[in-house]
Amino acid sequence: LPRVVVSLSPRSLFDLGFDQLYIEQPELDVRRTVSGHIVVAGLDMDSSTEDDGRLSSWFFRQREVVILGGTLRWTDEMRGAPPLALNRVDLVVRNSARRHDLRLDATPSTDWGERFSLRGRFRQPLLSIDPGRWQEWSGEVYGEFPSVDLAQLMRQLPLEVNVQAGHGALRLWSDVDQGRFAGAVADVQLARVVARLGDQLEP
């Protein structure tokens, strides 16, 4: 962590946190385990884990977390997808009472595509008192990919479409219900798409 800046207030000190946590150029390894746990830099963010669950709760109580110019390596063991390396990662997370807004902008390798943006707006259940239980959240996710290798992207998404090839622009909207994707709508401008539907290959 080359540079970390924090902003404090009497309220944030009372809550043992910060008004803003600002981090420049971190290098992070993030993975989803076969059991579905999210592990960041070796720390389990699953709120059902007695020790590391407190980290997730603390993180989503901070009013604002900003990461600029980071490097991230994402490994999804649950889907068995190849690791994804991202550069120039900018992340903003804003938390309030039962509401969480996130935006991620990142640049993948040139064979994967161009810089893309992911945005999410989530709500905790009305009676939830633990913000770290992200598995209970509901809301919306939006993704914007100006140019992407569709086959590589689909390996990272929980969509039951087997894409063999394709390249172009994509915008994607999806609802989230209690931490799970609940359908998606896409606006696409793609070329040379080959997808497998059942046992057939469709151009």
Tab-separated table of C-alpha atoms in Angstrom:
chain	number	residue	atom	x	y	z
A	1	LEU	CA	0.000	0.000	0.000
A	2	PRO	CA	2.164	2.903	-1.240
A	3	ARG	CA	-0.180	5.637	0.074
A	4	VAL	CA	-3.135	5.595	2.474
A	5	VAL	CA	-5.062	8.690	3.581
A	6	VAL	CA	-7.921	8.679	6.100
A	7	SER	CA	-10.508	11.309	7.007
A	8	LEU	CA	-11.858	11.328	10.574
A	9	SER	CA	-14.736	12.894	12.457
A	10	PRO	CA	-16.124	12.501	15.998
A	11	ARG	CA	-18.830	10.221	14.583
A	12	SER	CA	-16.350	8.002	12.720
A	13	LEU	CA	-14.106	7.745	15.810
A	14	PHE	CA	-17.107	6.695	17.890
A	15	ASP	CA	-17.827	3.974	15.308
A	16	LEU	CA	-14.123	2.943	15.214
A	17	GLY	CA	-13.899	3.850	11.531
A	18	PHE	CA	-13.333	6.626	8.996
A	19	ASP	CA	-15.347	9.165	7.068
A	20	GLN	CA	-13.181	8.306	4.073
A	21	LEU	CA	-10.476	5.717	3.450
A	22	TYR	CA	-8.328	6.582	0.407
A	23	ILE	CA	-5.782	4.079	-0.937
A	24	GLU	CA	-3.429	4.576	-3.897
A	25	GLN	CA	-1.948	1.804	-6.058
A	26	PRO	CA	-2.624	-1.261	-3.913
A	27	GLU	CA	-1.938	-4.749	-5.243
A	28	LEU	CA	-4.726	-7.157	-4.319
A	29	ASP	CA	-5.383	-10.835	-4.839
A	30	VAL	CA	-9.124	-11.578	-4.684
A	31	ARG	CA	-10.682	-15.002	-5.135
A	32	ARG	CA	-13.966	-16.803	-4.691
A	33	THR	CA	-13.487	-20.207	-3.137
A	34	VAL	CA	-15.270	-23.377	-4.191
A	35	SER	CA	-17.603	-22.872	-1.195
A	36	GLY	CA	-18.473	-19.330	-2.362
A	37	HIS	CA	-16.438	-17.324	0.148
A	38	ILE	CA	-14.812	-14.085	-1.062
A	39	VAL	CA	-11.183	-13.887	0.084
A	40	VAL	CA	-9.294	-10.562	-0.207
A	41	ALA	CA	-5.531	-10.638	0.413
A	42	GLY	CA	-5.954	-13.846	2.389
A	43	LEU	CA	-8.812	-12.507	4.558
A	44	ASP	CA	-12.212	-14.199	4.342
A	45	MET	CA	-14.922	-11.577	3.753
A	46	ASP	CA	-17.744	-14.022	4.473
A	47	SER	CA	-19.737	-12.715	7.427
A	48	SER	CA	-20.493	-16.251	8.604
A	49	THR	CA	-16.800	-16.680	9.454
A	50	GLU	CA	-16.464	-15.769	13.115
A	51	ASP	CA	-13.155	-13.885	12.922
A	52	ASP	CA	-12.881	-12.473	9.415
A	53	GLY	CA	-16.624	-11.762	9.234
A	54	ARG	CA	-15.907	-8.745	11.420
A	55	LEU	CA	-13.708	-7.338	8.634
A	56	SER	CA	-16.597	-7.438	6.164
A	57	SER	CA	-18.904	-5.740	8.672
A	58	TRP	CA	-16.308	-3.058	9.410
A	59	PHE	CA	-15.624	-2.397	5.709
A	60	PHE	CA	-19.286	-1.880	4.823
A	61	ARG	CA	-19.746	0.486	7.764
A	62	GLN	CA	-17.195	2.960	6.378
A	63	ARG	CA	-18.919	5.937	4.767
A	64	GLU	CA	-16.588	5.981	1.736
A	65	VAL	CA	-13.707	3.828	0.503
A	66	VAL	CA	-11.718	4.967	-2.546
A	67	ILE	CA	-9.016	2.955	-4.330
A	68	LEU	CA	-7.131	4.533	-7.233
A	69	GLY	CA	-4.637	2.987	-9.645
A	70	GLY	CA	-4.727	-0.468	-8.132
A	71	THR	CA	-3.730	-3.857	-9.522
A	72	LEU	CA	-6.118	-6.767	-8.981
A	73	ARG	CA	-5.940	-10.476	-9.722
A	74	TRP	CA	-9.355	-12.191	-9.626
A	75	THR	CA	-9.625	-15.974	-9.379
A	76	ASP	CA	-13.023	-17.678	-9.370
A	77	GLU	CA	-12.523	-21.199	-8.066
A	78	MET	CA	-16.279	-21.820	-7.923
A	79	ARG	CA	-16.702	-21.323	-11.693
A	80	GLY	CA	-13.287	-22.727	-12.561
A	81	ALA	CA	-12.621	-19.685	-14.755
A	82	PRO	CA	-9.047	-18.674	-15.659
A	83	PRO	CA	-7.583	-15.904	-13.443
A	84	LEU	CA	-8.285	-12.347	-14.594
A	85	ALA	CA	-5.595	-9.664	-14.166
A	86	LEU	CA	-6.799	-6.041	-14.013
A	87	ASN	CA	-4.744	-2.839	-14.020
A	88	ARG	CA	-5.569	0.817	-13.298
A	89	VAL	CA	-8.301	-0.343	-10.965
A	90	ASP	CA	-10.417	2.502	-9.538
A	91	LEU	CA	-13.009	1.556	-6.923
A	92	VAL	CA	-15.447	3.738	-5.006
A	93	VAL	CA	-17.672	2.265	-2.280
A	94	ARG	CA	-20.207	4.461	-0.450
A	95	ASN	CA	-22.137	3.050	2.492
A	96	SER	CA	-25.047	4.472	4.433
A	97	ALA	CA	-27.840	3.022	6.546
A	98	ARG	CA	-28.769	-0.231	4.763
A	99	ARG	CA	-27.547	1.102	1.389
A	100	HIS	CA	-24.342	0.347	-0.505
A	101	ASP	CA	-23.223	1.917	-3.810
A	102	LEU	CA	-20.172	0.594	-5.658
A	103	ARG	CA	-18.357	1.536	-8.864
A	104	LEU	CA	-15.381	-0.292	-10.361
A	105	ASP	CA	-13.423	0.870	-13.431
A	106	ALA	CA	-10.583	-1.348	-14.605
A	107	THR	CA	-8.366	-2.145	-17.589
A	108	PRO	CA	-7.891	-5.818	-18.548
A	109	SER	CA	-5.219	-7.263	-20.833
A	110	THR	CA	-5.445	-6.172	-24.477
A	111	ASP	CA	-6.602	-9.617	-25.671
A	112	TRP	CA	-9.472	-9.510	-23.142
A	113	GLY	CA	-10.807	-6.078	-24.105
A	114	GLU	CA	-10.799	-2.363	-23.306
A	115	ARG	CA	-11.323	-0.558	-20.023
A	116	PHE	CA	-14.748	-1.357	-18.560
A	117	SER	CA	-17.049	-0.142	-15.798
A	118	LEU	CA	-19.188	-2.032	-13.263
A	119	ARG	CA	-21.708	-0.312	-10.977
A	120	GLY	CA	-23.922	-1.688	-8.250
A	121	ARG	CA	-26.586	-0.316	-5.943
A	122	PHE	CA	-27.680	-2.589	-3.118
A	123	ARG	CA	-30.009	-2.555	-0.112
A	124	GLN	CA	-29.888	-4.522	3.103
A	125	PRO	CA	-33.097	-6.137	4.345
A	126	LEU	CA	-35.120	-3.842	6.577
A	127	LEU	CA	-34.401	-5.809	9.742
A	128	SER	CA	-30.734	-6.500	8.978
A	129	ILE	CA	-28.293	-4.965	11.451
A	130	ASP	CA	-25.059	-6.403	10.026
A	131	PRO	CA	-23.873	-4.594	6.839
A	132	GLY	CA	-21.289	-7.307	6.248
A	133	ARG	CA	-23.915	-9.888	5.308
A	134	TRP	CA	-23.733	-9.080	1.590
A	135	GLN	CA	-25.317	-12.457	0.834
A	136	GLU	CA	-28.630	-10.892	1.978
A	137	TRP	CA	-28.415	-7.786	-0.219
A	138	SER	CA	-30.753	-7.029	-3.111
A	139	GLY	CA	-30.369	-4.415	-5.823
A	140	GLU	CA	-29.088	-3.826	-9.344
A	141	VAL	CA	-25.799	-4.255	-11.232
A	142	TYR	CA	-24.812	-2.480	-14.450
A	143	GLY	CA	-21.814	-3.321	-16.632
A	144	GLU	CA	-20.458	-1.365	-19.604
A	145	PHE	CA	-17.862	-2.954	-21.888
A	146	PRO	CA	-16.920	-0.752	-24.902
A	147	SER	CA	-14.909	-3.595	-26.451
A	148	VAL	CA	-14.632	-7.093	-25.034
A	149	ASP	CA	-13.851	-10.686	-25.985
A	150	LEU	CA	-17.271	-12.158	-25.253
A	151	ALA	CA	-16.020	-15.716	-24.787
A	152	GLN	CA	-13.627	-14.623	-22.034
A	153	LEU	CA	-16.223	-12.385	-20.376
A	154	MET	CA	-18.845	-15.139	-20.216
A	155	ARG	CA	-16.422	-17.394	-18.372
A	156	GLN	CA	-16.556	-14.859	-15.521
A	157	LEU	CA	-20.358	-14.324	-15.448
A	158	PRO	CA	-22.999	-16.572	-13.853
A	159	LEU	CA	-24.982	-16.866	-17.109
A	160	GLU	CA	-25.905	-20.195	-18.658
A	161	VAL	CA	-24.692	-19.337	-22.177
A	162	ASN	CA	-21.732	-21.164	-23.714
A	163	VAL	CA	-20.090	-18.603	-26.012
A	164	GLN	CA	-17.327	-19.970	-28.239
A	165	ALA	CA	-16.344	-16.662	-29.890
A	166	GLY	CA	-17.437	-13.065	-30.324
A	167	HIS	CA	-16.144	-9.530	-29.961
A	168	GLY	CA	-17.707	-6.099	-29.625
A	169	ALA	CA	-19.527	-3.739	-27.255
A	170	LEU	CA	-21.845	-4.832	-24.471
A	171	ARG	CA	-24.034	-3.210	-21.836
A	172	LEU	CA	-25.538	-5.467	-19.209
A	173	TRP	CA	-28.173	-4.922	-16.509
A	174	SER	CA	-28.959	-7.501	-13.837
A	175	ASP	CA	-31.127	-7.650	-10.718
A	176	VAL	CA	-29.714	-9.140	-7.537
A	177	ASP	CA	-31.952	-10.902	-5.038
A	178	GLN	CA	-30.381	-11.851	-1.702
A	179	GLY	CA	-26.877	-11.950	-3.124
A	180	ARG	CA	-27.792	-13.927	-6.263
A	181	PHE	CA	-28.220	-12.753	-9.845
A	182	ALA	CA	-31.887	-12.847	-10.820
A	183	GLY	CA	-31.972	-12.462	-14.608
A	184	ALA	CA	-30.224	-10.056	-16.951
A	185	VAL	CA	-30.892	-7.763	-19.912
A	186	ALA	CA	-28.164	-6.993	-22.465
A	187	ASP	CA	-27.660	-4.356	-25.162
A	188	VAL	CA	-25.107	-5.799	-27.570
A	189	GLN	CA	-23.177	-4.793	-30.670
A	190	LEU	CA	-21.150	-7.875	-31.465
A	191	ALA	CA	-19.485	-9.536	-34.447
A	192	ARG	CA	-18.480	-13.115	-35.274
A	193	VAL	CA	-20.459	-14.576	-32.374
A	194	VAL	CA	-20.602	-18.353	-31.994
A	195	ALA	CA	-22.645	-19.701	-29.060
A	196	ARG	CA	-23.671	-23.143	-27.951
A	197	LEU	CA	-27.390	-23.562	-27.235
A	198	GLY	CA	-28.039	-27.074	-26.019
A	199	ASP	CA	-26.061	-29.367	-28.324
A	200	GLN	CA	-26.004	-27.015	-31.315
A	201	LEU	CA	-23.562	-24.292	-32.305
A	202	GLU	CA	-25.334	-21.146	-33.503
A	203	PRO	CA	-23.554	-18.314	-35.412
